[in-house]
Structure formats: structure tokens, C-alpha cells
Amino acid sequence: MPLALDPHLRRALAERVRFYNELGIYDFYQREPRLAENAEQAPAADVALSVQSQSEVREEMSARKSAAVARVAGENALEILPSKPEYGIADPAAALKLIREDLGDCMRCRLHQQGRKQIVFGVGNPHAELMFVGEGPGADEDAQGEPFVGRAGQLLNNMIKAMGIRREDVYIANVVKCRPPGNRTPERDECETCSPFLMRQIAAIKPKVVVALGAVSARNLLAINAPMSELRGRWYDFKPAGSDASWPGARLAVTYHPAFLLRDPRQKGEAWKDLQMVMKYLGLEAPKRPEE
Ligand code: SF4
């Protein structure tokens, strides 16, 4: 049975949801039986916070999104939660296009104003069984708008080739989509702001295997703060929140970032072991070791 909410609270809830949508977050856990209770008993401070968020972000609202908020604010509380733009889109290429449009000319974190030339969204086969996820774009990637195109990208290409497949067969993306200045490690809040879009990319592609390249990628994907020595050498079950229920999820493996392997080539053998684990699972032939 529909639950009636105070219009002011309903509007505040809609604004709060829209605020998270602006960040690319669409998946919420909702305790339905308690929603009405909480609505009636919501502390004034909480409502005030919602109204503050509303004023903070109002100026950034596009006409399309403002209209959407006005629409949901006038509806039932349980209908406030909108679906992602790509929800129900079976074609991964079309879903990725919608996610890219939703990302827009993103200014959600400070990296948008720290010298990026362009957003580096991702590249590859939208139907890929195998997906590689790195940390963030470097100078070459920033210039060309494509992940892993510099020296590290060349090594990644060699690794992919050694697995018996082509770069065009896989999908490649990063945790953050804008180049951190000086190739510094992205900050935690930058990763947290940007990674919902990566999660949506993974949910759209539905790969069989995700390979996290480096500790930053692994820690963000798995939400585990552990060293590489503990992260590598095993499988993880991985399924972003809000993914299609019919998709069982991916298996996730961790290996070294190619940029690290360029600095310490002695670890290439270890990386190759990680890739062999992936190849075995995907039924790929192992023709040779990665090129030096
Ligand atoms: S890194 Fe991600 S969240 Fe930050 S500005 Fe770029 S696209 Fe937006």
C-alpha cells in the first residue's frame, strides 16, 4: 500500500537522492517498513541537512535533472529512488554510452581542475569476457583520451597478447577517469567519487573476469586495505551493487600494475602467474611468456 509522506520531507528525500545521483550513485538500501516511520519521526536536523544539500547543489542542476526531481518529489516516497539511465538496457554498448553521457563533463572531484585535458572513460569490447582496471590516466592517456596507451600500455598490450587474445577483445578502464597531477596516486575521496561510474561500467559489460592492475585498483574494487602480497594469487567473487540479478557476477584477480613492472621487471614472472590463473579459468591457451 502506498505510503504518504509529508510533502516537505518527500521533497527533501528526493533532493538527497538526486544529490547522490549527481555523484553517479543510484544503488541504495531501503528499509521499506521503517521508511514511513522514519519519515514521520525524522529529526529536524536531518531534514535541515537535506535542505542544505539541496541549496548547495541546486546551481549545478541541469534542466533535465531538475525536471526529474520535480517529478519524483510529487510522487510516492517509495518511487523517489530513480533507476540508473542504463537500467534495463541489455546492449552493453548502449549502456556504456548512457553511463558516459551521465558522467558528462564531470566536475565531481578536484581532479577536474588539476590539469586534465580530457576524461578517459574506457576502451575496448563492450561484450568483453575480460576486463582490466588500472588506477588512473597518465600523461599519454590524458593526451589521447584512452587508457593504457603509454609505455605501461604497451606492456599491458604485450601481456594481453601473451594470453592469446587481442587488446580489442578486452575492456580497459581505470578507477579515476582524470589524470592526477604529476601522476600522483589518486586520493581516497577522488577514488570514492569516481568509482561508482567504474562499477556501472563493469555492471554493463558483465565480464567473466576482472583483473585489478595494482594495489590502488584492487583496494578500491574490493574495499580491502591489504598489501599486494596478500591481494594476489587468489580469486575474489565480485559483483557491483545494483547489477543485473541474472548476472552471477565476475571473478576478480589482482596483479601488478604494468607501470610497476616497468620499474621492477623482476616481478614480471609473478604477474605472468596471475595471468595464467586467469587464462586457465577462461580456457585461454598460454602460447608464451610476456615479451620483455
Ligand atoms: S576523476 Fe572522475 S569524479 Fe573526478 S572529475 Fe574526473 S571523471 Fe569526475
Short mmCIF file of C-alpha atoms and ligand atoms in Angstrom, two decimals:
data_model
loop_
_atom_site.label_atom_id
_atom_site.label_comp_id
_atom_site.label_asym_id
_atom_site.label_seq_id
_atom_site.Cartn_x
_atom_site.Cartn_y
_atom_site.Cartn_z
CA MET A 1 0.00 0.00 0.00
CA PRO A 2 1.44 3.44 -0.90
CA LEU A 3 2.90 5.36 2.00
CA ALA A 4 2.02 9.01 2.35
CA LEU A 5 4.82 11.37 3.36
CA ASP A 6 4.86 14.94 4.40
CA PRO A 7 5.46 16.91 1.16
CA HIS A 8 8.39 18.79 2.68
CA LEU A 9 10.10 15.57 3.73
CA ARG A 10 9.31 13.93 0.41
CA ARG A 11 10.95 16.82 -1.40
CA ALA A 12 13.94 16.67 0.92
CA LEU A 13 14.29 12.93 0.31
CA ALA A 14 14.09 13.43 -3.43
CA GLU A 15 16.76 16.10 -3.25
CA ARG A 16 19.02 13.85 -1.19
CA VAL A 17 18.61 11.03 -3.71
CA ARG A 18 19.26 13.40 -6.58
CA PHE A 19 22.41 14.63 -4.84
CA TYR A 20 23.73 11.06 -4.80
CA ASN A 21 22.65 10.56 -8.41
CA GLU A 22 24.77 13.57 -9.32
CA LEU A 23 27.68 11.58 -7.93
CA GLY A 24 26.75 8.63 -10.13
CA ILE A 25 25.33 6.62 -7.19
CA TYR A 26 21.99 5.01 -7.83
CA ASP A 27 22.01 1.99 -5.56
CA PHE A 28 20.53 2.45 -2.12
CA TYR A 29 19.45 0.05 0.53
CA GLN A 30 15.95 0.85 1.59
CA ARG A 31 14.32 -0.42 4.75
CA GLU A 32 10.79 -0.20 3.46
CA PRO A 33 8.86 -0.90 6.67
CA ARG A 34 10.81 1.79 8.51
CA LEU A 35 10.70 4.44 5.81
CA ALA A 36 7.31 5.79 6.79
CA GLU A 37 8.19 5.56 10.47
CA ASN A 38 11.36 7.49 9.93
CA ALA A 39 9.61 9.94 7.70
CA GLU A 40 7.20 10.88 10.43
CA GLN A 41 9.84 10.88 13.14
CA ALA A 42 12.71 12.32 11.13
CA PRO A 43 14.75 14.59 13.34
CA ALA A 44 14.69 18.22 12.35
CA ALA A 45 18.47 18.24 11.99
CA ASP A 46 18.30 15.54 9.34
CA VAL A 47 15.74 17.41 7.31
CA ALA A 48 17.78 20.55 7.68
CA LEU A 49 20.80 18.73 6.30
CA SER A 50 18.79 17.61 3.30
CA VAL A 51 17.69 21.15 2.64
CA GLN A 52 21.27 22.33 2.93
CA SER A 53 22.38 19.76 0.36
CA GLN A 54 19.61 20.98 -1.88
CA SER A 55 20.85 24.56 -1.77
CA GLU A 56 24.46 23.52 -2.25
CA VAL A 57 23.82 21.65 -5.45
CA ARG A 58 20.86 23.49 -6.94
CA GLU A 59 23.01 25.69 -9.15
CA GLU A 60 24.61 22.65 -10.78
CA MET A 61 21.33 21.07 -11.76
CA SER A 62 20.69 20.63 -15.43
CA ALA A 63 17.22 21.42 -16.74
CA ARG A 64 16.63 17.74 -17.44
CA LYS A 65 17.57 16.67 -13.93
CA SER A 66 15.63 19.49 -12.30
CA ALA A 67 12.56 18.29 -14.11
CA ALA A 68 13.20 14.76 -12.92
CA VAL A 69 13.44 15.91 -9.32
CA ALA A 70 10.26 17.92 -9.59
CA ARG A 71 8.53 14.84 -10.94
CA VAL A 72 9.72 12.42 -8.29
CA ALA A 73 9.13 14.91 -5.50
CA GLY A 74 5.48 14.87 -6.33
CA GLU A 75 5.22 11.09 -6.23
CA ASN A 76 5.08 8.45 -3.59
CA ALA A 77 8.06 8.08 -1.26
CA LEU A 78 8.83 4.58 -2.49
CA GLU A 79 9.06 5.89 -6.03
CA ILE A 80 11.66 8.50 -5.19
CA LEU A 81 14.52 6.16 -5.95
CA PRO A 82 15.22 6.51 -9.67
CA SER A 83 16.88 3.88 -11.79
CA LYS A 84 20.19 4.43 -13.50
CA PRO A 85 19.91 5.72 -17.06
CA GLU A 86 21.26 2.39 -18.31
CA TYR A 87 18.84 0.33 -16.23
CA GLY A 88 17.13 -2.33 -18.35
CA ILE A 89 19.40 -1.70 -21.35
CA ALA A 90 20.55 -5.14 -22.45
CA ASP A 91 23.09 -3.94 -25.03
CA PRO A 92 26.37 -3.22 -23.18
CA ALA A 93 27.49 -0.70 -25.82
CA ALA A 94 24.28 1.30 -25.43
CA ALA A 95 24.52 1.07 -21.64
CA LEU A 96 28.12 2.32 -21.70
CA LYS A 97 27.07 5.22 -23.89
CA LEU A 98 24.42 6.21 -21.35
CA ILE A 99 26.91 5.96 -18.49
CA ARG A 100 29.32 8.17 -20.41
CA GLU A 101 26.56 10.70 -21.01
CA ASP A 102 25.68 10.62 -17.31
CA LEU A 103 29.33 11.27 -16.45
CA GLY A 104 29.23 14.31 -18.73
CA ASP A 105 31.94 16.95 -18.43
CA CYS A 106 32.48 15.72 -14.90
CA MET A 107 33.45 18.13 -12.13
CA ARG A 108 32.54 15.86 -9.24
CA CYS A 109 36.04 15.76 -7.72
CA ARG A 110 39.04 18.06 -7.62
CA LEU A 111 40.78 16.23 -10.45
CA HIS A 112 38.64 18.10 -12.93
CA GLN A 113 40.59 21.28 -12.17
CA GLN A 114 44.08 19.90 -11.77
CA GLY A 115 45.21 19.96 -15.36
CA ARG A 116 43.27 17.18 -17.03
CA LYS A 117 42.95 17.54 -20.78
CA GLN A 118 40.04 15.17 -21.04
CA ILE A 119 38.13 12.43 -19.28
CA VAL A 120 39.47 8.96 -20.05
CA PHE A 121 36.35 6.82 -19.84
CA GLY A 122 37.43 3.37 -21.03
CA VAL A 123 38.09 1.46 -24.21
CA GLY A 124 37.52 -1.95 -25.70
CA ASN A 125 34.93 -4.56 -26.39
CA PRO A 126 31.62 -3.86 -24.61
CA HIS A 127 30.97 -7.62 -24.70
CA ALA A 128 34.38 -8.49 -23.25
CA GLU A 129 34.76 -11.53 -21.02
CA LEU A 130 37.90 -10.00 -19.55
CA MET A 131 38.27 -6.51 -18.14
CA PHE A 132 41.40 -4.78 -16.86
CA VAL A 133 41.11 -1.98 -14.32
CA GLY A 134 44.01 0.34 -13.63
CA GLU A 135 44.49 3.25 -11.28
CA GLY A 136 44.14 6.39 -13.39
CA PRO A 137 45.27 8.01 -16.63
CA GLY A 138 48.84 9.19 -17.11
CA ALA A 139 50.11 11.89 -19.43
CA ASP A 140 49.77 9.84 -22.63
CA GLU A 141 46.31 8.65 -21.71
CA ASP A 142 45.26 12.19 -20.82
CA ALA A 143 46.51 13.41 -24.20
CA GLN A 144 44.89 10.64 -26.23
CA GLY A 145 41.74 10.05 -24.18
CA GLU A 146 42.35 6.31 -23.96
CA PRO A 147 43.57 4.21 -21.05
CA PHE A 148 46.93 2.44 -21.18
CA VAL A 149 48.45 3.91 -24.32
CA GLY A 150 51.90 4.89 -22.99
CA ARG A 151 54.81 2.62 -22.07
CA ALA A 152 52.75 0.86 -19.42
CA GLY A 153 50.03 0.45 -22.02
CA GLN A 154 52.49 -1.15 -24.41
CA LEU A 155 53.45 -3.64 -21.72
CA LEU A 156 49.78 -4.33 -20.99
CA ASN A 157 49.27 -4.96 -24.71
CA ASN A 158 52.11 -7.48 -24.63
CA MET A 159 50.61 -9.16 -21.58
CA ILE A 160 47.24 -9.40 -23.33
CA LYS A 161 48.88 -10.75 -26.48
CA ALA A 162 50.75 -13.36 -24.47
CA MET A 163 47.40 -14.54 -23.15
CA GLY A 164 46.47 -15.40 -26.74
CA ILE A 165 43.99 -12.56 -27.19
CA ARG A 166 43.98 -9.01 -28.56
CA ARG A 167 43.56 -5.65 -26.89
CA GLU A 168 40.33 -5.22 -28.87
CA ASP A 169 38.93 -8.34 -27.18
CA VAL A 170 39.08 -6.91 -23.66
CA TYR A 171 37.77 -3.77 -21.97
CA ILE A 172 40.15 -1.44 -20.16
CA ALA A 173 39.26 1.27 -17.65
CA ASN A 174 40.59 3.00 -14.56
CA VAL A 175 39.36 3.74 -11.06
CA VAL A 176 39.62 7.50 -11.70
CA LYS A 177 38.98 8.93 -15.13
CA CYS A 178 41.02 12.10 -14.91
CA ARG A 179 44.80 12.34 -14.68
CA PRO A 180 46.07 13.07 -11.18
CA PRO A 181 48.67 15.85 -11.42
CA GLY A 182 52.23 14.61 -11.67
CA ASN A 183 50.90 11.06 -11.91
CA ARG A 184 50.38 11.02 -8.16
CA THR A 185 48.26 8.30 -6.63
CA PRO A 186 44.60 9.31 -6.62
CA GLU A 187 43.31 10.32 -3.21
CA ARG A 188 40.77 8.20 -1.44
CA ASP A 189 37.94 10.71 -1.87
CA GLU A 190 38.72 11.04 -5.58
CA CYS A 191 38.50 7.26 -5.97
CA GLU A 192 35.28 7.11 -3.99
CA THR A 193 33.73 9.85 -6.09
CA CYS A 194 34.71 8.38 -9.44
CA SER A 195 34.45 4.63 -8.83
CA PRO A 196 30.64 4.40 -8.97
CA PHE A 197 30.97 5.02 -12.70
CA LEU A 198 33.52 2.23 -12.99
CA MET A 199 31.17 -0.08 -11.11
CA ARG A 200 28.42 0.80 -13.54
CA GLN A 201 30.74 0.09 -16.48
CA ILE A 202 31.51 -3.33 -15.05
CA ALA A 203 27.82 -4.00 -14.40
CA ALA A 204 27.04 -3.02 -18.01
CA ILE A 205 29.76 -5.21 -19.54
CA LYS A 206 29.23 -8.18 -17.20
CA PRO A 207 32.69 -9.68 -17.77
CA LYS A 208 33.60 -13.15 -16.56
CA VAL A 209 36.86 -11.89 -15.10
CA VAL A 210 38.06 -8.52 -13.83
CA VAL A 211 41.81 -8.09 -13.38
CA ALA A 212 42.77 -5.33 -10.97
CA LEU A 213 46.08 -3.80 -12.02
CA GLY A 214 47.92 -2.67 -8.92
CA ALA A 215 47.06 -2.11 -5.29
CA VAL A 216 45.03 1.08 -5.77
CA SER A 217 42.72 -0.64 -8.22
CA ALA A 218 42.42 -3.77 -6.08
CA ARG A 219 41.76 -1.89 -2.87
CA ASN A 220 39.06 0.23 -4.47
CA LEU A 221 37.34 -2.64 -6.21
CA LEU A 222 37.46 -4.96 -3.23
CA ALA A 223 37.30 -2.41 -0.41
CA ILE A 224 40.17 -4.29 1.21
CA ASN A 225 43.14 -2.40 2.59
CA ALA A 226 45.83 -5.04 2.15
CA PRO A 227 49.29 -5.21 0.60
CA MET A 228 49.82 -6.74 -2.85
CA SER A 229 51.43 -9.77 -1.27
CA GLU A 230 48.07 -10.61 0.32
CA LEU A 231 45.86 -9.46 -2.53
CA ARG A 232 47.47 -11.51 -5.31
CA GLY A 233 47.27 -15.21 -6.00
CA ARG A 234 43.61 -15.88 -5.30
CA TRP A 235 40.17 -15.33 -6.72
CA TYR A 236 37.52 -12.99 -5.37
CA ASP A 237 33.82 -13.02 -6.16
CA PHE A 238 32.91 -9.63 -7.50
CA LYS A 239 29.54 -8.13 -8.33
CA PRO A 240 28.86 -4.39 -8.13
CA ALA A 241 25.79 -3.42 -6.12
CA GLY A 242 22.72 -2.97 -8.26
CA SER A 243 23.94 -5.30 -11.02
CA ASP A 244 21.51 -7.29 -13.12
CA ALA A 245 20.15 -10.09 -10.94
CA SER A 246 20.54 -12.57 -13.81
CA TRP A 247 24.31 -11.96 -13.94
CA PRO A 248 26.16 -14.16 -11.44
CA GLY A 249 28.97 -11.64 -11.18
CA ALA A 250 32.63 -11.80 -12.14
CA ARG A 251 35.69 -13.38 -10.63
CA LEU A 252 38.36 -10.89 -9.76
CA ALA A 253 42.11 -11.41 -9.75
CA VAL A 254 44.83 -8.97 -8.73
CA THR A 255 48.18 -8.48 -10.42
CA TYR A 256 50.87 -5.85 -10.62
CA HIS A 257 50.30 -2.60 -12.48
CA PRO A 258 52.31 -2.56 -15.73
CA ALA A 259 53.96 0.71 -14.64
CA PHE A 260 55.29 -1.12 -11.58
CA LEU A 261 56.56 -3.94 -13.79
CA LEU A 262 58.45 -1.40 -15.89
CA ARG A 263 60.17 -0.20 -12.72
CA ASP A 264 60.79 -3.70 -11.40
CA PRO A 265 60.90 -6.17 -14.33
CA ARG A 266 61.87 -8.97 -11.96
CA GLN A 267 58.20 -9.17 -10.97
CA LYS A 268 57.04 -9.98 -14.50
CA GLY A 269 57.20 -13.68 -13.75
CA GLU A 270 54.87 -13.21 -10.80
CA ALA A 271 52.46 -11.19 -12.95
CA TRP A 272 52.54 -13.93 -15.54
CA LYS A 273 51.48 -16.45 -12.87
CA ASP A 274 48.47 -14.23 -12.12
CA LEU A 275 47.57 -14.07 -15.80
CA GLN A 276 47.96 -17.81 -16.18
CA MET A 277 45.39 -18.24 -13.42
CA VAL A 278 43.02 -16.02 -15.43
CA MET A 279 43.77 -17.86 -18.66
CA LYS A 280 43.05 -21.22 -17.08
CA TYR A 281 39.67 -20.00 -15.87
CA LEU A 282 38.78 -18.52 -19.26
CA GLY A 283 40.10 -21.51 -21.17
CA LEU A 284 42.75 -19.49 -22.99
CA GLU A 285 45.88 -21.04 -24.44
CA ALA A 286 49.20 -19.93 -22.99
CA PRO A 287 51.44 -19.64 -26.05
CA LYS A 288 54.41 -17.92 -24.49
CA ARG A 289 55.66 -15.68 -21.71
CA PRO A 290 55.05 -11.92 -21.97
CA GLU A 291 57.57 -10.11 -24.12
CA GLU A 292 60.38 -8.49 -22.22
S1 SF4 B 1 38.20 11.78 -11.69
FE1 SF4 B 1 36.12 11.03 -12.02
S2 SF4 B 1 34.87 12.06 -10.48
FE2 SF4 B 1 36.79 13.19 -10.64
S3 SF4 B 1 36.35 14.83 -12.12
FE3 SF4 B 1 37.25 13.10 -13.25
S4 SF4 B 1 35.51 11.90 -14.01
FE4 SF4 B 1 34.75 13.27 -12.37
#
